[in-house]
mmCIF file with all atom_site columns, C-alpha atoms and ligand atoms in Angstrom:
data_model
loop_
_atom_site.group_PDB
_atom_site.id
_atom_site.type_symbol
_atom_site.label_atom_id
_atom_site.label_alt_id
_atom_site.label_comp_id
_atom_site.label_asym_id
_atom_site.label_entity_id
_atom_site.label_seq_id
_atom_site.pdbx_PDB_ins_code
_atom_site.Cartn_x
_atom_site.Cartn_y
_atom_site.Cartn_z
_atom_site.occupancy
_atom_site.B_iso_or_equiv
_atom_site.pdbx_formal_charge
_atom_site.auth_seq_id
_atom_site.auth_comp_id
_atom_site.auth_asym_id
_atom_site.auth_atom_id
_atom_site.pdbx_PDB_model_num
ATOM   1   C  CA  . UNK C 1 1   ? -8.476  10.607  9.316   1.00 0.00 ? 1   UNK C CA  1
ATOM   2   C  CA  . UNK C 1 2   ? -9.134  6.993   8.356   1.00 0.00 ? 2   UNK C CA  1
ATOM   3   C  CA  . UNK C 1 3   ? -9.511  5.263   5.024   1.00 0.00 ? 3   UNK C CA  1
ATOM   4   C  CA  . UNK C 1 4   ? -12.082 2.550   4.356   1.00 0.00 ? 4   UNK C CA  1
ATOM   5   C  CA  . UNK C 1 5   ? -10.504 -0.275  2.443   1.00 0.00 ? 5   UNK C CA  1
ATOM   6   C  CA  . UNK C 1 6   ? -12.461 -3.050  0.740   1.00 0.00 ? 6   UNK C CA  1
ATOM   7   C  CA  . UNK C 1 7   ? -10.714 -6.335  -0.304  1.00 0.00 ? 7   UNK C CA  1
ATOM   8   C  CA  . UNK C 1 8   ? -12.609 -8.284  -2.738  1.00 0.00 ? 8   UNK C CA  1
ATOM   9   C  CA  . UNK C 1 9   ? -11.678 -11.974 -3.064  1.00 0.00 ? 9   UNK C CA  1
ATOM   10  C  CA  . UNK C 1 10  ? -10.292 -13.402 -6.246  1.00 0.00 ? 10  UNK C CA  1
ATOM   11  C  CA  . UNK C 1 11  ? -13.638 -14.798 -7.256  1.00 0.00 ? 11  UNK C CA  1
ATOM   12  C  CA  . UNK C 1 12  ? -15.405 -11.642 -6.326  1.00 0.00 ? 12  UNK C CA  1
ATOM   13  C  CA  . UNK C 1 13  ? -17.690 -13.403 -3.941  1.00 0.00 ? 13  UNK C CA  1
ATOM   14  C  CA  . UNK C 1 14  ? -16.333 -12.110 -0.708  1.00 0.00 ? 14  UNK C CA  1
ATOM   15  C  CA  . UNK C 1 15  ? -15.693 -8.508  0.352   1.00 0.00 ? 15  UNK C CA  1
ATOM   16  C  CA  . UNK C 1 16  ? -13.944 -7.566  3.604   1.00 0.00 ? 16  UNK C CA  1
ATOM   17  C  CA  . UNK C 1 17  ? -14.199 -3.981  4.633   1.00 0.00 ? 17  UNK C CA  1
ATOM   18  C  CA  . UNK C 1 18  ? -11.761 -2.502  7.107   1.00 0.00 ? 18  UNK C CA  1
ATOM   19  C  CA  . UNK C 1 19  ? -11.108 0.946   8.440   1.00 0.00 ? 19  UNK C CA  1
ATOM   20  C  CA  . UNK C 1 20  ? -7.442  1.771   8.270   1.00 0.00 ? 20  UNK C CA  1
ATOM   21  C  CA  . UNK C 1 21  ? -5.517  4.657   9.662   1.00 0.00 ? 21  UNK C CA  1
ATOM   22  C  CA  . UNK C 1 22  ? -4.557  7.343   7.207   1.00 0.00 ? 22  UNK C CA  1
ATOM   23  C  CA  . UNK C 1 23  ? -0.912  6.915   6.273   1.00 0.00 ? 23  UNK C CA  1
ATOM   24  C  CA  . UNK C 1 24  ? -0.846  3.124   6.643   1.00 0.00 ? 24  UNK C CA  1
ATOM   25  C  CA  . UNK C 1 25  ? 0.557   0.925   3.926   1.00 0.00 ? 25  UNK C CA  1
ATOM   26  C  CA  . UNK C 1 26  ? -1.919  -1.109  2.052   1.00 0.00 ? 26  UNK C CA  1
ATOM   27  C  CA  . UNK C 1 27  ? 0.173   -4.377  2.322   1.00 0.00 ? 27  UNK C CA  1
ATOM   28  C  CA  . UNK C 1 28  ? 0.141   -4.020  6.203   1.00 0.00 ? 28  UNK C CA  1
ATOM   29  C  CA  . UNK C 1 29  ? -3.602  -3.394  6.191   1.00 0.00 ? 29  UNK C CA  1
ATOM   30  C  CA  . UNK C 1 30  ? -4.255  -6.350  3.969   1.00 0.00 ? 30  UNK C CA  1
ATOM   31  C  CA  . UNK C 1 31  ? -2.059  -8.725  6.132   1.00 0.00 ? 31  UNK C CA  1
ATOM   32  C  CA  . UNK C 1 32  ? -3.629  -7.541  9.309   1.00 0.00 ? 32  UNK C CA  1
ATOM   33  C  CA  . UNK C 1 33  ? -6.972  -8.443  7.732   1.00 0.00 ? 33  UNK C CA  1
ATOM   34  C  CA  . UNK C 1 34  ? -5.802  -11.920 6.920   1.00 0.00 ? 34  UNK C CA  1
ATOM   35  C  CA  . UNK C 1 35  ? -5.844  -11.381 3.035   1.00 0.00 ? 35  UNK C CA  1
ATOM   36  C  CA  . UNK C 1 36  ? -3.630  -13.897 1.228   1.00 0.00 ? 36  UNK C CA  1
ATOM   37  C  CA  . UNK C 1 37  ? -0.874  -11.476 0.236   1.00 0.00 ? 37  UNK C CA  1
ATOM   38  C  CA  . UNK C 1 38  ? 2.524   -12.888 1.008   1.00 0.00 ? 38  UNK C CA  1
ATOM   39  C  CA  . UNK C 1 39  ? 4.547   -9.750  0.568   1.00 0.00 ? 39  UNK C CA  1
ATOM   40  C  CA  . UNK C 1 40  ? 7.654   -11.904 0.740   1.00 0.00 ? 40  UNK C CA  1
ATOM   41  C  CA  . UNK C 1 41  ? 10.173  -9.174  0.189   1.00 0.00 ? 41  UNK C CA  1
ATOM   42  C  CA  . UNK C 1 42  ? 8.555   -6.885  2.645   1.00 0.00 ? 42  UNK C CA  1
ATOM   43  C  CA  . UNK C 1 43  ? 8.311   -3.891  0.241   1.00 0.00 ? 43  UNK C CA  1
ATOM   44  C  CA  . UNK C 1 44  ? 11.603  -4.160  -1.479  1.00 0.00 ? 44  UNK C CA  1
ATOM   45  C  CA  . UNK C 1 45  ? 9.844   -4.454  -4.803  1.00 0.00 ? 45  UNK C CA  1
ATOM   46  C  CA  . UNK C 1 46  ? 11.553  -7.824  -5.404  1.00 0.00 ? 46  UNK C CA  1
ATOM   47  C  CA  . UNK C 1 47  ? 8.774   -10.367 -5.274  1.00 0.00 ? 47  UNK C CA  1
ATOM   48  C  CA  . UNK C 1 48  ? 5.355   -9.086  -6.646  1.00 0.00 ? 48  UNK C CA  1
ATOM   49  C  CA  . UNK C 1 49  ? 3.502   -11.484 -4.150  1.00 0.00 ? 49  UNK C CA  1
ATOM   50  C  CA  . UNK C 1 50  ? 1.675   -8.303  -2.873  1.00 0.00 ? 50  UNK C CA  1
ATOM   51  C  CA  . UNK C 1 51  ? 0.080   -7.738  -6.326  1.00 0.00 ? 51  UNK C CA  1
ATOM   52  C  CA  . UNK C 1 52  ? -3.485  -6.300  -6.142  1.00 0.00 ? 52  UNK C CA  1
ATOM   53  C  CA  . UNK C 1 53  ? -5.861  -5.138  -8.785  1.00 0.00 ? 53  UNK C CA  1
ATOM   54  C  CA  . UNK C 1 54  ? -7.164  -1.668  -7.905  1.00 0.00 ? 54  UNK C CA  1
ATOM   55  C  CA  . UNK C 1 55  ? -10.769 -0.775  -8.591  1.00 0.00 ? 55  UNK C CA  1
ATOM   56  C  CA  . UNK C 1 56  ? -10.907 1.059   -11.939 1.00 0.00 ? 56  UNK C CA  1
ATOM   57  C  CA  . UNK C 1 57  ? -12.650 4.137   -10.215 1.00 0.00 ? 57  UNK C CA  1
ATOM   58  C  CA  . UNK C 1 58  ? -10.007 4.313   -7.433  1.00 0.00 ? 58  UNK C CA  1
ATOM   59  C  CA  . UNK C 1 59  ? -6.865  3.744   -9.637  1.00 0.00 ? 59  UNK C CA  1
ATOM   60  C  CA  . UNK C 1 60  ? -6.584  7.329   -10.775 1.00 0.00 ? 60  UNK C CA  1
ATOM   61  C  CA  . UNK C 1 61  ? -6.695  8.523   -7.118  1.00 0.00 ? 61  UNK C CA  1
ATOM   62  C  CA  . UNK C 1 62  ? -3.442  6.903   -6.422  1.00 0.00 ? 62  UNK C CA  1
ATOM   63  C  CA  . UNK C 1 63  ? 0.020   8.325   -7.205  1.00 0.00 ? 63  UNK C CA  1
ATOM   64  C  CA  . UNK C 1 64  ? 1.454   6.720   -10.247 1.00 0.00 ? 64  UNK C CA  1
ATOM   65  C  CA  . UNK C 1 65  ? 3.596   3.622   -9.949  1.00 0.00 ? 65  UNK C CA  1
ATOM   66  C  CA  . UNK C 1 66  ? 7.353   4.093   -10.135 1.00 0.00 ? 66  UNK C CA  1
ATOM   67  C  CA  . UNK C 1 67  ? 9.383   2.503   -12.905 1.00 0.00 ? 67  UNK C CA  1
ATOM   68  C  CA  . UNK C 1 68  ? 10.680  -0.074  -10.551 1.00 0.00 ? 68  UNK C CA  1
ATOM   69  C  CA  . UNK C 1 69  ? 7.004   -0.982  -9.568  1.00 0.00 ? 69  UNK C CA  1
ATOM   70  C  CA  . UNK C 1 70  ? 5.977   -1.269  -13.153 1.00 0.00 ? 70  UNK C CA  1
ATOM   71  C  CA  . UNK C 1 71  ? 8.890   -3.503  -13.960 1.00 0.00 ? 71  UNK C CA  1
ATOM   72  C  CA  . UNK C 1 72  ? 7.986   -5.716  -11.122 1.00 0.00 ? 72  UNK C CA  1
ATOM   73  C  CA  . UNK C 1 73  ? 4.313   -5.875  -12.179 1.00 0.00 ? 73  UNK C CA  1
ATOM   74  C  CA  . UNK C 1 74  ? 5.435   -7.009  -15.526 1.00 0.00 ? 74  UNK C CA  1
ATOM   75  C  CA  . UNK C 1 75  ? 6.454   -10.257 -13.960 1.00 0.00 ? 75  UNK C CA  1
ATOM   76  C  CA  . UNK C 1 76  ? 3.337   -10.697 -11.821 1.00 0.00 ? 76  UNK C CA  1
ATOM   77  C  CA  . UNK C 1 77  ? 0.787   -13.332 -12.827 1.00 0.00 ? 77  UNK C CA  1
ATOM   78  C  CA  . UNK C 1 78  ? -2.593  -12.073 -14.022 1.00 0.00 ? 78  UNK C CA  1
ATOM   79  C  CA  . UNK C 1 79  ? -1.753  -8.393  -14.177 1.00 0.00 ? 79  UNK C CA  1
ATOM   80  C  CA  . UNK C 1 80  ? -4.348  -5.954  -15.370 1.00 0.00 ? 80  UNK C CA  1
ATOM   81  C  CA  . UNK C 1 81  ? -4.338  -2.364  -16.328 1.00 0.00 ? 81  UNK C CA  1
ATOM   82  C  CA  . UNK C 1 82  ? -5.020  -1.254  -12.747 1.00 0.00 ? 82  UNK C CA  1
ATOM   83  C  CA  . UNK C 1 83  ? -2.588  -3.605  -11.066 1.00 0.00 ? 83  UNK C CA  1
ATOM   84  C  CA  . UNK C 1 84  ? -0.358  -2.248  -8.305  1.00 0.00 ? 84  UNK C CA  1
ATOM   85  C  CA  . UNK C 1 85  ? 1.902   -3.580  -5.651  1.00 0.00 ? 85  UNK C CA  1
ATOM   86  C  CA  . UNK C 1 86  ? 0.268   -3.272  -2.267  1.00 0.00 ? 86  UNK C CA  1
ATOM   87  C  CA  . UNK C 1 87  ? 3.635   -2.529  -0.583  1.00 0.00 ? 87  UNK C CA  1
ATOM   88  C  CA  . UNK C 1 88  ? 3.874   0.649   -2.697  1.00 0.00 ? 88  UNK C CA  1
ATOM   89  C  CA  . UNK C 1 89  ? 0.532   2.040   -1.809  1.00 0.00 ? 89  UNK C CA  1
ATOM   90  C  CA  . UNK C 1 90  ? 0.060   4.384   1.198   1.00 0.00 ? 90  UNK C CA  1
ATOM   91  C  CA  . UNK C 1 91  ? -3.426  5.414   2.270   1.00 0.00 ? 91  UNK C CA  1
ATOM   92  C  CA  . UNK C 1 92  ? -2.746  9.083   2.266   1.00 0.00 ? 92  UNK C CA  1
ATOM   93  C  CA  . UNK C 1 93  ? -3.699  12.291  0.552   1.00 0.00 ? 93  UNK C CA  1
ATOM   94  C  CA  . UNK C 1 94  ? -7.359  12.799  -0.212  1.00 0.00 ? 94  UNK C CA  1
ATOM   95  C  CA  . UNK C 1 95  ? -8.094  9.135   -0.333  1.00 0.00 ? 95  UNK C CA  1
ATOM   96  C  CA  . UNK C 1 96  ? -11.063 8.212   1.829   1.00 0.00 ? 96  UNK C CA  1
ATOM   97  C  CA  . UNK C 1 97  ? -11.824 4.753   0.448   1.00 0.00 ? 97  UNK C CA  1
ATOM   98  C  CA  . UNK C 1 98  ? -10.059 2.162   -1.714  1.00 0.00 ? 98  UNK C CA  1
ATOM   99  C  CA  . UNK C 1 99  ? -11.246 -1.011  -3.183  1.00 0.00 ? 99  UNK C CA  1
ATOM   100 C  CA  . UNK C 1 100 ? -8.773  -3.687  -4.334  1.00 0.00 ? 100 UNK C CA  1
ATOM   101 C  CA  . UNK C 1 101 ? -9.188  -7.164  -5.727  1.00 0.00 ? 101 UNK C CA  1
ATOM   102 C  CA  . UNK C 1 102 ? -6.935  -9.976  -4.741  1.00 0.00 ? 102 UNK C CA  1
ATOM   103 C  CA  . UNK C 1 103 ? -5.582  -11.746 -7.873  1.00 0.00 ? 103 UNK C CA  1
ATOM   104 C  CA  . UNK C 1 104 ? -6.353  -15.380 -8.343  1.00 0.00 ? 104 UNK C CA  1
ATOM   105 C  CA  . UNK C 1 105 ? -2.880  -17.035 -8.688  1.00 0.00 ? 105 UNK C CA  1
ATOM   106 C  CA  . UNK C 1 106 ? -4.225  -20.517 -8.738  1.00 0.00 ? 106 UNK C CA  1
ATOM   107 C  CA  . UNK C 1 107 ? -6.239  -19.740 -11.873 1.00 0.00 ? 107 UNK C CA  1
ATOM   108 C  CA  . UNK C 1 108 ? -3.425  -17.841 -13.512 1.00 0.00 ? 108 UNK C CA  1
ATOM   109 C  CA  . UNK C 1 109 ? -0.902  -20.707 -12.948 1.00 0.00 ? 109 UNK C CA  1
ATOM   110 C  CA  . UNK C 1 110 ? -3.189  -23.090 -14.763 1.00 0.00 ? 110 UNK C CA  1
ATOM   111 C  CA  . UNK C 1 111 ? -3.028  -20.838 -17.799 1.00 0.00 ? 111 UNK C CA  1
ATOM   112 C  CA  . UNK C 1 112 ? -5.928  -20.403 -19.983 1.00 0.00 ? 112 UNK C CA  1
HETATM 113 S  S1  . FES Q 2 .   ? 6.213   -7.130  -0.967  1.00 0.00 ? 201 FES Q S1  1
HETATM 114 FE FE1 . FES Q 2 .   ? 7.539   -7.814  -2.514  1.00 0.00 ? 201 FES Q FE1 1
HETATM 115 S  S2  . FES Q 2 .   ? 7.024   -6.433  -4.113  1.00 0.00 ? 201 FES Q S2  1
HETATM 116 FE FE2 . FES Q 2 .   ? 5.652   -5.849  -2.515  1.00 0.00 ? 201 FES Q FE2 1
#
């Protein structure tokens, strides 16, 4: 089983499609593809640099975020309703494809 993952760039103008093994962790798949997700704490839910915005249609397919993950997301820049931490998403279950957008930190840091 494999899962097709699409990474959409912050501006939405670039899409990278990769085929990942079922059971892989989204953060690892993203980093292997060269996506700009630092994942500084390597999945300890202590940094939120692995924040991604999940496609609204795919979001309900994922298991719910834990309370720790929600707390961490509260601190991330540019969070949206479908934000998740890539280190907490495993490509498993009935998932066959997943689309996520990389948040634009530069834009968020400049405020609005
Ligand atoms: S890698 Fe730090 S919270 Fe995901």
